PDB file of C-alpha atoms and ligand atoms in Angstrom:
ATOM      1  CA  UNK A   1      72.130 107.753  19.131  1.00  0.00           C
ATOM      2  CA  UNK A   2      71.755 105.128  16.384  1.00  0.00           C
ATOM      3  CA  UNK A   3      75.530 105.014  16.046  1.00  0.00           C
ATOM      4  CA  UNK A   4      75.811 104.379  19.766  1.00  0.00           C
ATOM      5  CA  UNK A   5      73.236 101.607  19.514  1.00  0.00           C
ATOM      6  CA  UNK A   6      75.189  99.975  16.725  1.00  0.00           C
ATOM      7  CA  UNK A   7      78.315 100.188  18.816  1.00  0.00           C
ATOM      8  CA  UNK A   8      76.521  98.578  21.739  1.00  0.00           C
ATOM      9  CA  UNK A   9      75.254  95.772  19.524  1.00  0.00           C
ATOM     10  CA  UNK A  10      78.740  95.333  18.135  1.00  0.00           C
ATOM     11  CA  UNK A  11      80.086  94.788  21.647  1.00  0.00           C
ATOM     12  CA  UNK A  12      77.341  92.287  22.484  1.00  0.00           C
ATOM     13  CA  UNK A  13      77.991  90.368  19.249  1.00  0.00           C
ATOM     14  CA  UNK A  14      81.740  90.394  19.877  1.00  0.00           C
ATOM     15  CA  UNK A  15      81.378  89.046  23.417  1.00  0.00           C
ATOM     16  CA  UNK A  16      78.727  86.578  22.241  1.00  0.00           C
ATOM     17  CA  UNK A  17      81.084  85.165  19.612  1.00  0.00           C
ATOM     18  CA  UNK A  18      84.262  85.355  21.664  1.00  0.00           C
ATOM     19  CA  UNK A  19      83.285  85.174  25.320  1.00  0.00           C
ATOM     20  CA  UNK A  20      85.976  86.301  27.766  1.00  0.00           C
ATOM     21  CA  UNK A  21      86.872  84.172  30.787  1.00  0.00           C
ATOM     22  CA  UNK A  22      85.251  81.182  29.097  1.00  0.00           C
ATOM     23  CA  UNK A  23      86.159  77.804  30.561  1.00  0.00           C
ATOM     24  CA  UNK A  24      86.180  75.801  33.766  1.00  0.00           C
ATOM     25  CA  UNK A  25      88.194  77.278  36.632  1.00  0.00           C
ATOM     26  CA  UNK A  26      89.821  74.271  38.323  1.00  0.00           C
ATOM     27  CA  UNK A  27      90.779  76.284  41.426  1.00  0.00           C
ATOM     28  CA  UNK A  28      87.317  77.813  41.917  1.00  0.00           C
ATOM     29  CA  UNK A  29      85.865  77.539  45.399  1.00  0.00           C
ATOM     30  CA  UNK A  30      82.343  78.274  44.165  1.00  0.00           C
ATOM     31  CA  UNK A  31      80.447  76.672  41.330  1.00  0.00           C
ATOM     32  CA  UNK A  32      76.874  77.276  40.335  1.00  0.00           C
ATOM     33  CA  UNK A  33      74.664  76.449  37.367  1.00  0.00           C
ATOM     34  CA  UNK A  34      71.736  78.292  35.899  1.00  0.00           C
ATOM     35  CA  UNK A  35      69.201  77.676  33.189  1.00  0.00           C
ATOM     36  CA  UNK A  36      66.830  79.850  31.201  1.00  0.00           C
ATOM     37  CA  UNK A  37      64.156  77.430  29.878  1.00  0.00           C
ATOM     38  CA  UNK A  38      62.515  80.109  27.737  1.00  0.00           C
ATOM     39  CA  UNK A  39      65.535  80.386  25.463  1.00  0.00           C
ATOM     40  CA  UNK A  40      67.574  77.301  26.380  1.00  0.00           C
ATOM     41  CA  UNK A  41      70.515  79.228  27.821  1.00  0.00           C
ATOM     42  CA  UNK A  42      72.723  77.301  30.236  1.00  0.00           C
ATOM     43  CA  UNK A  43      75.523  78.775  32.286  1.00  0.00           C
ATOM     44  CA  UNK A  44      77.990  77.308  34.761  1.00  0.00           C
ATOM     45  CA  UNK A  45      79.752  79.936  36.799  1.00  0.00           C
ATOM     46  CA  UNK A  46      83.056  79.346  38.583  1.00  0.00           C
ATOM     47  CA  UNK A  47      84.340  81.779  41.124  1.00  0.00           C
ATOM     48  CA  UNK A  48      87.494  81.963  43.149  1.00  0.00           C
ATOM     49  CA  UNK A  49      86.876  84.118  46.200  1.00  0.00           C
ATOM     50  CA  UNK A  50      89.509  85.018  48.771  1.00  0.00           C
ATOM     51  CA  UNK A  51      88.961  87.320  51.750  1.00  0.00           C
ATOM     52  CA  UNK A  52      85.799  88.759  50.214  1.00  0.00           C
ATOM     53  CA  UNK A  53      87.402  89.541  46.854  1.00  0.00           C
ATOM     54  CA  UNK A  54      86.584  87.927  43.508  1.00  0.00           C
ATOM     55  CA  UNK A  55      90.110  86.817  42.602  1.00  0.00           C
ATOM     56  CA  UNK A  56      89.116  84.927  39.500  1.00  0.00           C
ATOM     57  CA  UNK A  57      85.922  84.072  37.698  1.00  0.00           C
ATOM     58  CA  UNK A  58      85.037  81.992  34.680  1.00  0.00           C
ATOM     59  CA  UNK A  59      82.035  80.416  33.035  1.00  0.00           C
ATOM     60  CA  UNK A  60      81.032  77.902  30.463  1.00  0.00           C
ATOM     61  CA  UNK A  61      77.784  76.832  28.911  1.00  0.00           C
ATOM     62  CA  UNK A  62      75.802  77.468  25.794  1.00  0.00           C
ATOM     63  CA  UNK A  63      73.068  79.806  24.769  1.00  0.00           C
ATOM     64  CA  UNK A  64      72.130  82.789  22.655  1.00  0.00           C
ATOM     65  CA  UNK A  65      74.495  85.681  21.964  1.00  0.00           C
ATOM     66  CA  UNK A  66      72.880  87.859  24.631  1.00  0.00           C
ATOM     67  CA  UNK A  67      73.280  85.288  27.419  1.00  0.00           C
ATOM     68  CA  UNK A  68      76.887  84.524  26.476  1.00  0.00           C
ATOM     69  CA  UNK A  69      77.797  88.206  26.047  1.00  0.00           C
ATOM     70  CA  UNK A  70      76.181  89.063  29.354  1.00  0.00           C
ATOM     71  CA  UNK A  71      78.099  86.330  31.196  1.00  0.00           C
ATOM     72  CA  UNK A  72      81.308  87.400  29.459  1.00  0.00           C
ATOM     73  CA  UNK A  73      80.916  91.081  30.350  1.00  0.00           C
ATOM     74  CA  UNK A  74      79.828  90.167  33.864  1.00  0.00           C
ATOM     75  CA  UNK A  75      83.002  88.184  34.511  1.00  0.00           C
ATOM     76  CA  UNK A  76      85.058  91.141  33.285  1.00  0.00           C
ATOM     77  CA  UNK A  77      83.072  93.515  35.472  1.00  0.00           C
ATOM     78  CA  UNK A  78      83.370  91.591  38.739  1.00  0.00           C
ATOM     79  CA  UNK A  79      86.926  90.300  38.556  1.00  0.00           C
ATOM     80  CA  UNK A  80      88.971  92.013  41.243  1.00  0.00           C
ATOM     81  CA  UNK A  81      85.883  93.480  42.905  1.00  0.00           C
ATOM     82  CA  UNK A  82      84.694  92.658  46.401  1.00  0.00           C
ATOM     83  CA  UNK A  83      81.711  90.325  46.645  1.00  0.00           C
ATOM     84  CA  UNK A  84      79.777  93.297  48.067  1.00  0.00           C
ATOM     85  CA  UNK A  85      80.561  95.389  44.984  1.00  0.00           C
ATOM     86  CA  UNK A  86      79.580  92.438  42.783  1.00  0.00           C
ATOM     87  CA  UNK A  87      76.244  92.159  44.591  1.00  0.00           C
ATOM     88  CA  UNK A  88      75.639  95.882  44.131  1.00  0.00           C
ATOM     89  CA  UNK A  89      76.422  95.543  40.414  1.00  0.00           C
ATOM     90  CA  UNK A  90      73.754  92.838  40.212  1.00  0.00           C
ATOM     91  CA  UNK A  91      71.235  95.333  41.596  1.00  0.00           C
ATOM     92  CA  UNK A  92      72.340  98.056  39.166  1.00  0.00           C
ATOM     93  CA  UNK A  93      72.251  95.644  36.227  1.00  0.00           C
ATOM     94  CA  UNK A  94      68.801  94.397  37.186  1.00  0.00           C
ATOM     95  CA  UNK A  95      67.517  97.977  37.298  1.00  0.00           C
ATOM     96  CA  UNK A  96      69.134  98.704  33.912  1.00  0.00           C
ATOM     97  CA  UNK A  97      67.680  95.743  31.996  1.00  0.00           C
ATOM     98  CA  UNK A  98      64.216  96.187  33.466  1.00  0.00           C
ATOM     99  CA  UNK A  99      64.238  99.753  32.114  1.00  0.00           C
ATOM    100  CA  UNK A 100      64.169 101.630  35.399  1.00  0.00           C
ATOM    101  CA  UNK A 101      66.334 104.696  35.990  1.00  0.00           C
ATOM    102  CA  UNK A 102      69.804 103.738  37.194  1.00  0.00           C
ATOM    103  CA  UNK A 103      71.107 105.744  40.133  1.00  0.00           C
ATOM    104  CA  UNK A 104      74.695 105.863  38.915  1.00  0.00           C
ATOM    105  CA  UNK A 105      75.411 104.734  35.335  1.00  0.00           C
ATOM    106  CA  UNK A 106      79.183 105.103  35.755  1.00  0.00           C
ATOM    107  CA  UNK A 107      79.228 102.140  38.152  1.00  0.00           C
ATOM    108  CA  UNK A 108      77.958  99.920  35.332  1.00  0.00           C
ATOM    109  CA  UNK A 109      80.788 100.733  32.932  1.00  0.00           C
ATOM    110  CA  UNK A 110      80.602  98.580  29.783  1.00  0.00           C
ATOM    111  CA  UNK A 111      77.480  96.857  31.108  1.00  0.00           C
ATOM    112  CA  UNK A 112      75.385  99.797  29.821  1.00  0.00           C
ATOM    113  CA  UNK A 113      75.464  98.031  26.433  1.00  0.00           C
ATOM    114  CA  UNK A 114      72.536  95.996  27.750  1.00  0.00           C
ATOM    115  CA  UNK A 115      70.252  99.008  28.260  1.00  0.00           C
ATOM    116  CA  UNK A 116      68.488  98.241  24.953  1.00  0.00           C
ATOM    117  CA  UNK A 117      67.441  94.819  26.249  1.00  0.00           C
ATOM    118  CA  UNK A 118      64.783  96.450  28.451  1.00  0.00           C
ATOM    119  CA  UNK A 119      62.556  96.817  25.367  1.00  0.00           C
ATOM    120  CA  UNK A 120      62.502  93.019  24.880  1.00  0.00           C
ATOM    121  CA  UNK A 121      61.128  91.256  27.985  1.00  0.00           C
ATOM    122  CA  UNK A 122      62.060  87.776  26.711  1.00  0.00           C
ATOM    123  CA  UNK A 123      65.641  88.933  26.188  1.00  0.00           C
ATOM    124  CA  UNK A 124      65.849  90.333  29.712  1.00  0.00           C
ATOM    125  CA  UNK A 125      65.932  86.737  31.019  1.00  0.00           C
ATOM    126  CA  UNK A 126      68.832  85.936  28.703  1.00  0.00           C
ATOM    127  CA  UNK A 127      70.745  89.004  29.861  1.00  0.00           C
ATOM    128  CA  UNK A 128      70.084  88.487  33.557  1.00  0.00           C
ATOM    129  CA  UNK A 129      70.737  84.721  33.732  1.00  0.00           C
ATOM    130  CA  UNK A 130      74.457  84.936  34.542  1.00  0.00           C
ATOM    131  CA  UNK A 131      73.709  87.575  37.167  1.00  0.00           C
ATOM    132  CA  UNK A 132      71.077  85.416  38.853  1.00  0.00           C
ATOM    133  CA  UNK A 133      73.628  82.614  38.989  1.00  0.00           C
ATOM    134  CA  UNK A 134      76.140  85.014  40.517  1.00  0.00           C
ATOM    135  CA  UNK A 135      73.661  86.228  43.106  1.00  0.00           C
ATOM    136  CA  UNK A 136      72.710  82.677  44.130  1.00  0.00           C
ATOM    137  CA  UNK A 137      76.382  81.765  44.308  1.00  0.00           C
ATOM    138  CA  UNK A 138      77.201  84.748  46.527  1.00  0.00           C
ATOM    139  CA  UNK A 139      74.271  83.890  48.776  1.00  0.00           C
ATOM    140  CA  UNK A 140      75.416  80.270  48.811  1.00  0.00           C
ATOM    141  CA  UNK A 141      71.983  79.134  47.682  1.00  0.00           C
ATOM    142  CA  UNK A 142      72.103  75.392  46.979  1.00  0.00           C
ATOM    143  CA  UNK A 143      69.281  75.218  44.430  1.00  0.00           C
ATOM    144  CA  UNK A 144      69.999  75.304  40.700  1.00  0.00           C
ATOM    145  CA  UNK A 145      69.051  78.667  39.253  1.00  0.00           C
ATOM    146  CA  UNK A 146      66.192  78.932  36.802  1.00  0.00           C
ATOM    147  CA  UNK A 147      64.795  82.146  35.376  1.00  0.00           C
ATOM    148  CA  UNK A 148      61.331  80.551  35.389  1.00  0.00           C
TER     149      UNK A 148
HETATM  150 ZN1   ZN B 201      68.867  83.488  25.444  1.00  0.00          ZN
END
């Protein structure tokens, strides 16, 4: 188990240092910003949606390794998915990081690396920030997202 934990941390550190899909998407038809005042994490999410499918997604911003890694892994997880699948992943991820039993772990794929975050309530907000931004974006909520 400890080896697995180390592996999980390794993936979070890797994505934190070298976030995937990092940068502004000029052709995005959705853009949303979010802020986690507790830690100072800021994320701008760009999403290109066509016929209910996430065709492309990118983000930029700054923050701790957890927030950046979470946004990075989220973009990987939702690219090519339908917006409905993306919304369901938000629910699964929320359940995971709050430490509740997940109905179907296989749906989460690589995102299970964040299971350890549940033990650190302050870190949960870092991990969930990008997902809250995604959810607000999918719901077309005009307000800027804040975890507080
Ligand atoms: Zn943070």
